[in-house]
mmCIF file of C-alpha atoms in Angstrom:
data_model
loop_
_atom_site.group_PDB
_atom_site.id
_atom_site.type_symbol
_atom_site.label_atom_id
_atom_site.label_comp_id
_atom_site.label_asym_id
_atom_site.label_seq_id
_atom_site.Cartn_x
_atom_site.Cartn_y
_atom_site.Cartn_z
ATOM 1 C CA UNK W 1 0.000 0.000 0.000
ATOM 2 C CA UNK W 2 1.522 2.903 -1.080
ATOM 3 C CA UNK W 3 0.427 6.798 0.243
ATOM 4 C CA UNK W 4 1.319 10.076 0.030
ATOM 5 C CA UNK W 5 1.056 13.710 2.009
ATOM 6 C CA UNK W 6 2.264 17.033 1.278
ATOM 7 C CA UNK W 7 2.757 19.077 4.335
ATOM 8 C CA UNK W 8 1.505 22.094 3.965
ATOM 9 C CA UNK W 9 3.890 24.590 4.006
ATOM 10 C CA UNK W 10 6.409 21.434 4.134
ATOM 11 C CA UNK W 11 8.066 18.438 2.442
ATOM 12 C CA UNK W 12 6.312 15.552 1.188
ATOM 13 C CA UNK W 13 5.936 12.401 3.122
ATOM 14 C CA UNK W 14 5.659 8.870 1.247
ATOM 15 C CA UNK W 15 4.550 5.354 3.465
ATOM 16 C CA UNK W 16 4.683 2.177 1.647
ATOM 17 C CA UNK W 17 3.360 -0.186 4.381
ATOM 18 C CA UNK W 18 1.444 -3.530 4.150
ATOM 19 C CA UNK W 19 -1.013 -4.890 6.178
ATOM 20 C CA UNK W 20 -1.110 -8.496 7.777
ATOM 21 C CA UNK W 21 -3.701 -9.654 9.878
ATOM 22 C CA UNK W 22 -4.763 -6.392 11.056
ATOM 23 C CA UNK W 23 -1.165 -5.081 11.917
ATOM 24 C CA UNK W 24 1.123 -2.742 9.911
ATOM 25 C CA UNK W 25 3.746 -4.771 8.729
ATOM 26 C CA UNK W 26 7.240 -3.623 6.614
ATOM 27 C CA UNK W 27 6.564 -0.265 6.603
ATOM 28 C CA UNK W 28 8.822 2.332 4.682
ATOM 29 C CA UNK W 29 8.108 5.664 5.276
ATOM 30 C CA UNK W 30 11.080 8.522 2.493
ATOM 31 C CA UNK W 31 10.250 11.849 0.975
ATOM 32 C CA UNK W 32 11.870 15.305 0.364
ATOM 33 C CA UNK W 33 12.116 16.477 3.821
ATOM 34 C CA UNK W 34 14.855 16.735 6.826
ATOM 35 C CA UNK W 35 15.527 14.726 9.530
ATOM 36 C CA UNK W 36 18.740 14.222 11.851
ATOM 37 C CA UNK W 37 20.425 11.802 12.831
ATOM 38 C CA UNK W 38 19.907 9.251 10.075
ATOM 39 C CA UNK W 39 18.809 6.730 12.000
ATOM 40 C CA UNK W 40 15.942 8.576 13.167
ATOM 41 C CA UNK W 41 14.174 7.321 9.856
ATOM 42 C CA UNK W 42 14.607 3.626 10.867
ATOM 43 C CA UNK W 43 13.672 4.781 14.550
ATOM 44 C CA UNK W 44 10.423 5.817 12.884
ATOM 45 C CA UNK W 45 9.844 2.586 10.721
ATOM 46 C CA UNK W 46 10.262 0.517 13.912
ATOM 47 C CA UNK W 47 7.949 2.444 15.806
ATOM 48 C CA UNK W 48 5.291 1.908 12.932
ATOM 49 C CA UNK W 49 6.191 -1.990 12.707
ATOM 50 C CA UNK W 50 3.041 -4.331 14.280
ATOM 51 C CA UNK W 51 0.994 -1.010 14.716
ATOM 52 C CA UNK W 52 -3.135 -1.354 14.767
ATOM 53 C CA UNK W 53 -4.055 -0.790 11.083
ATOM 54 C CA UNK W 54 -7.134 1.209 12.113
ATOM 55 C CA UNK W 55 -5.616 3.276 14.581
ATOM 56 C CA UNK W 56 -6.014 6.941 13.090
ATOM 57 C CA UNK W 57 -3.152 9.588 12.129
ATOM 58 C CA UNK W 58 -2.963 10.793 15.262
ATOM 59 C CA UNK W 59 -2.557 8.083 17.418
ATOM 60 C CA UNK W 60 0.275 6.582 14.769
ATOM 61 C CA UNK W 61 2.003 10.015 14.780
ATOM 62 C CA UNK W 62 2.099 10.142 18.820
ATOM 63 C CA UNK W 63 3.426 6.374 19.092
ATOM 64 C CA UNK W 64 6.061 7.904 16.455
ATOM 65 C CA UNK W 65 6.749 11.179 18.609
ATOM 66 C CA UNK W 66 7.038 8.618 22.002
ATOM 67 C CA UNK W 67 9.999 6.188 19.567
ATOM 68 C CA UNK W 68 11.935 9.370 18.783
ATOM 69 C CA UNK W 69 14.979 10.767 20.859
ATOM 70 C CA UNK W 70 14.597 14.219 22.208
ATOM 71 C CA UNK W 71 17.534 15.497 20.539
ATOM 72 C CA UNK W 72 15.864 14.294 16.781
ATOM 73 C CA UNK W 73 15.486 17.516 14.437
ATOM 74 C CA UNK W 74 12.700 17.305 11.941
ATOM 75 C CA UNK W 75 12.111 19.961 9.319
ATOM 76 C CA UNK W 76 9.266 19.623 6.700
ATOM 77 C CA UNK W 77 7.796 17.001 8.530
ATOM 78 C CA UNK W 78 5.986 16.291 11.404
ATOM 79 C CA UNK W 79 5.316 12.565 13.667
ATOM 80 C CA UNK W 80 1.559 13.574 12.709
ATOM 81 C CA UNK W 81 2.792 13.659 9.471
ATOM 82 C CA UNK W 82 3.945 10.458 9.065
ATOM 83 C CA UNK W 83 0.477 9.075 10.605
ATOM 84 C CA UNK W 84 -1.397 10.745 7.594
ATOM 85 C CA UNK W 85 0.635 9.186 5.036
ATOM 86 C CA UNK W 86 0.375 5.958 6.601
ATOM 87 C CA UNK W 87 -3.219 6.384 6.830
ATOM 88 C CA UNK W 88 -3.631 7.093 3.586
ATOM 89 C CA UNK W 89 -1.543 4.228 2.418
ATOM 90 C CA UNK W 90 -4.100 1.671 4.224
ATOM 91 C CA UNK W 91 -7.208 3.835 2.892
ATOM 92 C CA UNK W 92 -5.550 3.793 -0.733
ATOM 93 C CA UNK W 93 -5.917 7.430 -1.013
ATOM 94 C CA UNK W 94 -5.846 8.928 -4.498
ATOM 95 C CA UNK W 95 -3.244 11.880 -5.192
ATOM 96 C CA UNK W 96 -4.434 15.574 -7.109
ATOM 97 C CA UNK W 97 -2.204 13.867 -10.308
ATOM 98 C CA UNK W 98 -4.088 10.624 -9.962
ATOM 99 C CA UNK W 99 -7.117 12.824 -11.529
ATOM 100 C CA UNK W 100 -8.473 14.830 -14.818
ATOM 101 C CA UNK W 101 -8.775 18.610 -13.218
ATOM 102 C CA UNK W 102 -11.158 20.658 -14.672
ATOM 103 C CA UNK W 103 -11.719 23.824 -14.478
ATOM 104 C CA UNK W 104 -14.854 25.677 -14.669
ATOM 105 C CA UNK W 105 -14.909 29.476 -14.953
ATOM 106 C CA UNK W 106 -18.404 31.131 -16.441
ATOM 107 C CA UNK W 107 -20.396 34.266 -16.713
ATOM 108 C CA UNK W 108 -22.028 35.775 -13.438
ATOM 109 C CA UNK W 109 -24.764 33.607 -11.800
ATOM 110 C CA UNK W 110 -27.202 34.281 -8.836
ATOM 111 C CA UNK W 111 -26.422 33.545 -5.751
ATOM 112 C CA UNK W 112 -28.775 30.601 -5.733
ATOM 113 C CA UNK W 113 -27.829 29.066 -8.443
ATOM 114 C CA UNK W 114 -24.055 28.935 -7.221
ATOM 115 C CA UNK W 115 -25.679 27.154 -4.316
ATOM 116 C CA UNK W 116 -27.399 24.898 -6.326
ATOM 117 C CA UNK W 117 -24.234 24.379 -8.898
ATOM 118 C CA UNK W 118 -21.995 23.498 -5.284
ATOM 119 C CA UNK W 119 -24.645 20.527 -5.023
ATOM 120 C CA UNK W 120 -25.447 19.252 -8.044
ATOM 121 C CA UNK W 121 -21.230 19.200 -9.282
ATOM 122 C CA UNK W 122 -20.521 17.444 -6.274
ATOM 123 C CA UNK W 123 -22.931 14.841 -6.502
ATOM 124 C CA UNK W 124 -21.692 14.451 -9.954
ATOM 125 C CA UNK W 125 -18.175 14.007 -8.967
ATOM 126 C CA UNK W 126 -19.453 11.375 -6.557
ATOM 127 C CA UNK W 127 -21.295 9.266 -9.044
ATOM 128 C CA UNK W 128 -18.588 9.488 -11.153
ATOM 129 C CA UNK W 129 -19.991 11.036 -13.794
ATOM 130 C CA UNK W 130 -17.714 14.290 -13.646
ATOM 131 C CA UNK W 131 -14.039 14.153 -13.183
ATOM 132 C CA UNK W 132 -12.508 16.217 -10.659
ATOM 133 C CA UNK W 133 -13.620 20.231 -10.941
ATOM 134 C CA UNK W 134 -12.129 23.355 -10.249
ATOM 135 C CA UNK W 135 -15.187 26.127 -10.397
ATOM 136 C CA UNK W 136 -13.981 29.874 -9.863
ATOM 137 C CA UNK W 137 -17.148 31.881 -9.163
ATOM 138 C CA UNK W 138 -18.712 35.190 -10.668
ATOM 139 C CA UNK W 139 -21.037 37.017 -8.538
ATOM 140 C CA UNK W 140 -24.163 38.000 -10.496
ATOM 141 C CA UNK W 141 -25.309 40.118 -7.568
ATOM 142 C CA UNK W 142 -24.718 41.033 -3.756
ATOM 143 C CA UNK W 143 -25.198 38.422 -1.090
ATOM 144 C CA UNK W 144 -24.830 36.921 2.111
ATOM 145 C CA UNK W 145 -24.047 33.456 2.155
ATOM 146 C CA UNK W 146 -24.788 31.609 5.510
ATOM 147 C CA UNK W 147 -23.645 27.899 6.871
ATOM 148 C CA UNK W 148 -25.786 25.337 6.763
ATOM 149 C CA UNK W 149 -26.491 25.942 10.670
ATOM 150 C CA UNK W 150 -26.469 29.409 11.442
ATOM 151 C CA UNK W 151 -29.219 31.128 12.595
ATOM 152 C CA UNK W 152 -30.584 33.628 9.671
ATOM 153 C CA UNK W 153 -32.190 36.142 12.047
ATOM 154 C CA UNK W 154 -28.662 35.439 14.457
ATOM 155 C CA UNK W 155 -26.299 36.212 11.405
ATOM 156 C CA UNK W 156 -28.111 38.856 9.494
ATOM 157 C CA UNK W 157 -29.857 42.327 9.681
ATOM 158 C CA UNK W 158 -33.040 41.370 7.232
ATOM 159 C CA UNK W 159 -33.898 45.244 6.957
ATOM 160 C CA UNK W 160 -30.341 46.182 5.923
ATOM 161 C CA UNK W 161 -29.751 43.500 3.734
ATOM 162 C CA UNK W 162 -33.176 44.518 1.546
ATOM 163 C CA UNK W 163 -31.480 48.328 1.937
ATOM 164 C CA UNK W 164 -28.915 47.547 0.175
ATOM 165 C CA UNK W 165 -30.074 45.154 -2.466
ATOM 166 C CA UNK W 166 -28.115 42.273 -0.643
ATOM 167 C CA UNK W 167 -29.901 38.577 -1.693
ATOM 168 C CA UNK W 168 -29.302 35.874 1.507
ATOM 169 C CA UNK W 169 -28.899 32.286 0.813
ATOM 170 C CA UNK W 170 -27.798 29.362 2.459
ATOM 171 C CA UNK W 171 -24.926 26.390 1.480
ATOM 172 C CA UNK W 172 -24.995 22.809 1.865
ATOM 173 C CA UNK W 173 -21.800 23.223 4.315
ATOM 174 C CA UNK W 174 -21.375 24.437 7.116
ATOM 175 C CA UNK W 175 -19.171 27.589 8.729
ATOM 176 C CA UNK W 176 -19.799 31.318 8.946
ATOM 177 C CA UNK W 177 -21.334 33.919 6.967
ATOM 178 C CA UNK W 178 -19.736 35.431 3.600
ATOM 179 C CA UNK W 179 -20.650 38.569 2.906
ATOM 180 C CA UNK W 180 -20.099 39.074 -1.427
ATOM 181 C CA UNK W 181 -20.081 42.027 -3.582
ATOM 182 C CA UNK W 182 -19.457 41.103 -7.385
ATOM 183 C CA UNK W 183 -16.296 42.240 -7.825
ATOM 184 C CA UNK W 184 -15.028 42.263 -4.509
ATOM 185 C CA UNK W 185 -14.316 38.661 -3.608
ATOM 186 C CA UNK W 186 -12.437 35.912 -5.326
ATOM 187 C CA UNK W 187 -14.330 32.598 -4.652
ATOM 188 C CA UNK W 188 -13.737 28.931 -6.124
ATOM 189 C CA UNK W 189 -15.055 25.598 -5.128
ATOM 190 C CA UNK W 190 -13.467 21.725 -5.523
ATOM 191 C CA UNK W 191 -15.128 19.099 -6.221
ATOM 192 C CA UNK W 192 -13.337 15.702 -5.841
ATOM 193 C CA UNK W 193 -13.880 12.046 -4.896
ATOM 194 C CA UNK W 194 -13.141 11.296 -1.273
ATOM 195 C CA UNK W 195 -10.607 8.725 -2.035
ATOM 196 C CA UNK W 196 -8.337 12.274 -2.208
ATOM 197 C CA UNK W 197 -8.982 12.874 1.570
ATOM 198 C CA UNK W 198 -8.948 9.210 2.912
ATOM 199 C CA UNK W 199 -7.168 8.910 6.168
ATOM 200 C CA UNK W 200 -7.713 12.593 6.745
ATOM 201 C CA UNK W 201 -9.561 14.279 9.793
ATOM 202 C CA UNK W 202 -11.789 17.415 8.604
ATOM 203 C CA UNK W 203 -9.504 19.716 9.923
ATOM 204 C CA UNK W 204 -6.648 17.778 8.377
ATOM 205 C CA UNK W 205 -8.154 17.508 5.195
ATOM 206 C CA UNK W 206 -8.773 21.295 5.361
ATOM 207 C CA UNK W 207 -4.860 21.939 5.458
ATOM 208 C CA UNK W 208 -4.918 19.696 2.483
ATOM 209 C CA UNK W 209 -6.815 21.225 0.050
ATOM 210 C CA UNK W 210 -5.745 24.855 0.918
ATOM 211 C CA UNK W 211 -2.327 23.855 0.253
ATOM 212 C CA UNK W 212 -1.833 24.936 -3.320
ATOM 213 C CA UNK W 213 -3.803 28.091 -2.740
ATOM 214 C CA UNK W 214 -0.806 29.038 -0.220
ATOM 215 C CA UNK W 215 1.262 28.874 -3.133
ATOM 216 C CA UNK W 216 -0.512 30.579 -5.309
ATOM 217 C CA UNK W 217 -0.186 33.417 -2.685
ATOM 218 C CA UNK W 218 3.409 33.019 -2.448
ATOM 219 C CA UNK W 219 4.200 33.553 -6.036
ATOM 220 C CA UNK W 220 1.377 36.546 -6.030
ATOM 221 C CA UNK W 221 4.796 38.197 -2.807
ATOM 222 C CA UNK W 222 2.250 37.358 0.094
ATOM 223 C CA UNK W 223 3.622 35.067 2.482
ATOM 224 C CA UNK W 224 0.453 32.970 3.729
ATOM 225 C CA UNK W 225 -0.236 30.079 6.246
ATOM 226 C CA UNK W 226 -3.723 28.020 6.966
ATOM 227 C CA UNK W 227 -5.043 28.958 10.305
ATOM 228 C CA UNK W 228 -7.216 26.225 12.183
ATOM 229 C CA UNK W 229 -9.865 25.547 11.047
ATOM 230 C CA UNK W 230 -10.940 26.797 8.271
ATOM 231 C CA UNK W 231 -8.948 30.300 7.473
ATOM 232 C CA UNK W 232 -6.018 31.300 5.320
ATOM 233 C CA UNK W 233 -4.244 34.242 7.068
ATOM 234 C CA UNK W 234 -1.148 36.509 6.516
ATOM 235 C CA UNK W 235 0.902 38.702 8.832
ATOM 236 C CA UNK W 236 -1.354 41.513 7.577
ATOM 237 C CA UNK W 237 -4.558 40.187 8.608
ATOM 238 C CA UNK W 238 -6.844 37.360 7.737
ATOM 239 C CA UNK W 239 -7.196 36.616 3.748
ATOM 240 C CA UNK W 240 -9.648 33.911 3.241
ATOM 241 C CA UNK W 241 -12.176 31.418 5.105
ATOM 242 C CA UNK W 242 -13.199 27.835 3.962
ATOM 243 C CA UNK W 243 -16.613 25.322 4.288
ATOM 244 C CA UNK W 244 -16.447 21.869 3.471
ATOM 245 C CA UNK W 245 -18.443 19.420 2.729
ATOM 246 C CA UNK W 246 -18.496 15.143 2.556
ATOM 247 C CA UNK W 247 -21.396 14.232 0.550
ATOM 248 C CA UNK W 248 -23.032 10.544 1.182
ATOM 249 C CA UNK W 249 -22.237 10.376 -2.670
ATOM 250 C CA UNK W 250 -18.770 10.100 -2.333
ATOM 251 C CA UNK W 251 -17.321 13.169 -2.825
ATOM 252 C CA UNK W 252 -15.951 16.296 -0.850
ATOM 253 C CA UNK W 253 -16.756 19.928 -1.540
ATOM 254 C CA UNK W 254 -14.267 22.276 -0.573
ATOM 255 C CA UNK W 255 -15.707 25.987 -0.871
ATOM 256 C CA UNK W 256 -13.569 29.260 0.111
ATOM 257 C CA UNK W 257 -14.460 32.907 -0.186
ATOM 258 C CA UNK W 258 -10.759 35.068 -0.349
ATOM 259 C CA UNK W 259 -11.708 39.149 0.530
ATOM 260 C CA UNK W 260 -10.137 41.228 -2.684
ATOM 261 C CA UNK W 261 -11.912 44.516 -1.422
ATOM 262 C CA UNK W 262 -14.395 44.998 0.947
ATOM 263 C CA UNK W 263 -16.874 47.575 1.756
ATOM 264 C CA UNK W 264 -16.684 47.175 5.909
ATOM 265 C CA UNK W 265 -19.086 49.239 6.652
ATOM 266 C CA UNK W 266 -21.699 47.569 4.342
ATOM 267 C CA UNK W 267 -20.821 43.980 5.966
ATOM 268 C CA UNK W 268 -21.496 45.262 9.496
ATOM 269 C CA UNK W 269 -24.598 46.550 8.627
ATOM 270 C CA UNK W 270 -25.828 43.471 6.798
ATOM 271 C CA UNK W 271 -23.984 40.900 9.275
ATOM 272 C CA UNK W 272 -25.028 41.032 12.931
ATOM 273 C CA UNK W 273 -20.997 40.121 14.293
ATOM 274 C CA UNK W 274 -21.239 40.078 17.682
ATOM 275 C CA UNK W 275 -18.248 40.498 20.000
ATOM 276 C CA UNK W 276 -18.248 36.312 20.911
ATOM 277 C CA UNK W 277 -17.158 35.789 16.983
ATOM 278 C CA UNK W 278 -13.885 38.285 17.673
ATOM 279 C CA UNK W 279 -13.454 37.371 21.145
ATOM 280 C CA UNK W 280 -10.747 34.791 19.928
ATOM 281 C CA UNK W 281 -8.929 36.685 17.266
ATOM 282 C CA UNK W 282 -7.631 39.088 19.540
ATOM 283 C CA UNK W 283 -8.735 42.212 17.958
ATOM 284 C CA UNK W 284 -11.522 44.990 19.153
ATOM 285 C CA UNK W 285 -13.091 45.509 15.891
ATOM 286 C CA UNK W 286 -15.190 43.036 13.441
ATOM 287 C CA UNK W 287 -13.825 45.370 10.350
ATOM 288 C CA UNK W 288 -10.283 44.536 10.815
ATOM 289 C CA UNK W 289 -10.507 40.793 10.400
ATOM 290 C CA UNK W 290 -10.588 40.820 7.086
ATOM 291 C CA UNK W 291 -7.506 41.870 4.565
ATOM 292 C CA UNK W 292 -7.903 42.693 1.277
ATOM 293 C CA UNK W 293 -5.731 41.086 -1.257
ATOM 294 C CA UNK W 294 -6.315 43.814 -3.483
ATOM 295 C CA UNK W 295 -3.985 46.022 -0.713
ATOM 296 C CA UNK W 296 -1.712 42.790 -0.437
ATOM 297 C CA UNK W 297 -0.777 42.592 -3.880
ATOM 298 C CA UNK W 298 -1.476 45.823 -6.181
ATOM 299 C CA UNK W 299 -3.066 43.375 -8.731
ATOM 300 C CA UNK W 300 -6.421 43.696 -10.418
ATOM 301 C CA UNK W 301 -8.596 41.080 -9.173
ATOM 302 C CA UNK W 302 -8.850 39.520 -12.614
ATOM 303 C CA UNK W 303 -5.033 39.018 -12.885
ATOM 304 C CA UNK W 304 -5.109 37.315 -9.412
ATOM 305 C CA UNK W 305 -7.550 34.770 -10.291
ATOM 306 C CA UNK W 306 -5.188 33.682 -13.731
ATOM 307 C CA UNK W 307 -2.561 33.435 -11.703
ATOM 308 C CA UNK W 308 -4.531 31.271 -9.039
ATOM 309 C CA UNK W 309 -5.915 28.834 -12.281
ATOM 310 C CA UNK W 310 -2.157 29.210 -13.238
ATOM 311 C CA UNK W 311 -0.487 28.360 -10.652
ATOM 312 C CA UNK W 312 -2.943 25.271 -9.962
ATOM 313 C CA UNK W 313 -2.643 23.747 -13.465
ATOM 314 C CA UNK W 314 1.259 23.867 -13.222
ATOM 315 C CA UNK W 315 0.851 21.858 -10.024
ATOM 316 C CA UNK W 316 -1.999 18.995 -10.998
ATOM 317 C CA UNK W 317 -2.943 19.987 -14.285
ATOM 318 C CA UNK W 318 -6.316 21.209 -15.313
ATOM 319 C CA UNK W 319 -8.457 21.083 -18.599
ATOM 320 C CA UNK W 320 -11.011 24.087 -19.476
ATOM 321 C CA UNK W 321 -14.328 22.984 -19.247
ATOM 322 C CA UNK W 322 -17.881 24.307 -18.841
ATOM 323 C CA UNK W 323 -21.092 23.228 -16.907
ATOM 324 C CA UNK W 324 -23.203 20.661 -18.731
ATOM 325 C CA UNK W 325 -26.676 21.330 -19.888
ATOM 326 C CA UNK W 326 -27.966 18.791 -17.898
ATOM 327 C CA UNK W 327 -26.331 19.682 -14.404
ATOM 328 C CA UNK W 328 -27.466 23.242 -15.260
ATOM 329 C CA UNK W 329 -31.187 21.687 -15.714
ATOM 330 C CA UNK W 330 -30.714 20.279 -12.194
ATOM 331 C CA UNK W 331 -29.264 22.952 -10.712
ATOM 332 C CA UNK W 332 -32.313 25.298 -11.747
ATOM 333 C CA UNK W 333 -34.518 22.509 -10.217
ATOM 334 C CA UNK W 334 -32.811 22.397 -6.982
ATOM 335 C CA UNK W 335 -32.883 26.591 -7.242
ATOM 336 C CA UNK W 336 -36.862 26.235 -7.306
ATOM 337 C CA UNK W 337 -37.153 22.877 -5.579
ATOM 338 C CA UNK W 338 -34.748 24.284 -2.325
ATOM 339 C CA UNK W 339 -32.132 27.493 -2.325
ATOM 340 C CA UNK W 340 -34.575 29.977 -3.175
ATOM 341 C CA UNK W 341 -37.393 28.363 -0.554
ATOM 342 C CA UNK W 342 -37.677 30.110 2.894
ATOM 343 C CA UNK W 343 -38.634 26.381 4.514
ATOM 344 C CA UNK W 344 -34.381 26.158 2.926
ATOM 345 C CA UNK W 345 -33.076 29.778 3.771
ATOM 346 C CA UNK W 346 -35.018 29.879 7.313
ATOM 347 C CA UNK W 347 -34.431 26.422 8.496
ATOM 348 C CA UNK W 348 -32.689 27.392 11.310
ATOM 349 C CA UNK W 349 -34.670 31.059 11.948
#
């Protein structure tokens, strides 16, 4: 069994294991990072040897930690680490080259009918009946976008959202509230099988798939790091947050909403952020947790997202593509049928 996991922000870390009986036997854990002294790597391979197959990445990566000797030095990899990769060597996890990427990248669309789209492409990717999809978003019109269990009256001023011509819907996934003016966000959504985030935890898997944005970042000058759970951050302020996703189906969606430029004032009058939500980012004011990447990098907001699309191809590989007449005939259906329904929008009140 053979797996692999990319660090984020680190080195890539390969297991080849096999299983007998229940027990991890011969396992052979290499990659690109650092690690002193040298026999540290056969310190870890013991420590893995006759290991619970089942146990999960954690547990592996602290009987790993407990093997090593204090004075080991590890850079680009972690004992946790090496418990993902074995885990996905037993789940036979797939890799992002193992697929097709697509990407699709269209004309505006409502805010329920990205909803709808989120659905209906996962499911698709989950039957098998649509290869993996990258789908970068254009914002038709103003919105608020709330998790699957927020509270709408909680999370958002009715009045001023109808003020200021501001549609609310709510997602399949869960998370906080996105507040969207065309123009003024950059958001994209994966769709892939969940074979690519076997032996993951959520919040693991969340590291995972925000990997390659980091880099995108990088090469854009803005030095970038995921932030547990679900945001990507920089030293000038919070960038992006993420919602994800497992669908019975079979596949994960992976949703984030990155802040190009932001109206502030607009958002706190739509979005009811009370001091709890702040309380643990250390800062007195709801307006300064989000940074614009439009002050970050200079760049137009169109040349950010080719470089994004750019800078993702170069690292899996991606083929243009566009959404099928009949997902777009579902995804109308399930407009009508559920996102644009109060029993949907107000189903937690």
């Amino acid at each position: 069994m053979h797996g692999e996991y990319k660090v984020p922000g680190g080195k890539l870390v390969v297991a080849d294991v096999d299983v007998v009986d229940g027990l991890l036997r011969s396992p052979r854990i290499s990659g690109d990072f650092f690690l002193e002294p040298d026999e540290a790597l056969e310190t870890i391979n013991a420590a893995l040897e006759g290991l619970p197959a089942g146990l999960d990445a954690r547990a592996i990566g602290g009987r790993v930690q407990a093997a090593l000797p204090r004075e080991t030095v590890m850079l680009g990899i972690t004992a946790e680490a090496v418990g993902i990769a074995v885990r996905r060597a037993v789940a036979r996890a797939s890799d992002w080259r193992d697929h097709d990427w697509r990407l699709i990248h269209e004309a505006p669309q409502g805010p329920a009918l990205h909803m709808a789209l989120d659905q209906v492409l996962a499911e698709e990717v989950g039957a098998g009946r649509r290869p993996p999809t990258l789908r970068v978003w254009e914002w038709a019109s103003p919105a608020v976008v709330i998790g699957s269990f927020q509270s709408l009256r909680n999370e958002v001023d009715a009045g001023a959202a109808e003020r200021h011509g501001v549609d609310v819907v709510r997602r399949i996934s869960g998370g906080g509230a996105m507040f969207i003016e065309p123009g003024n966000t950059i958001t994209y959504s994966l769709y892939a099988p969940e074979t690519l985030v076997a032996g993951m935890s959520f919040a693991e898997s969340y590291a995972f798939l925000d990997d390659w944005v980091l880099g995108a970042l990088g090469e854009l000058g803005i030095r970038a790091w995921y932030q547990p759970l679900n945001d990507i951050t920089s030293d000038q302020g919070k960038i992006a947050g993420a919602a994800q996703k497992r669908l019975a189906a079979g596949a994960v969606l992976h949703h984030v909403t990155m802040a190009y430029d932001i109206d502030a004032d607009k958002m706190l009058q739509v979005l009811r952020i009370g001091r709890e939500k702040v309380s643990d980012k250390g800062i007195a004011s709801a307006a300064k947790r989000v940074d614009p990447l439009r002050r970050q990098t200079g760049l137009p907001r169109e040349e950010i997202i080719d470089r994004m699309i750019g800078h993702f191809r170069t690292r899996y590989g991606l083929t243009q593509d566009r959404v099928s007449d009949d997902e777009l005939r579902l995804a109308q259906k399930y407009v009508t049928d559920k996102f644009s329904t109060s029993d949907w929008t107000a189903r937690v009140p």
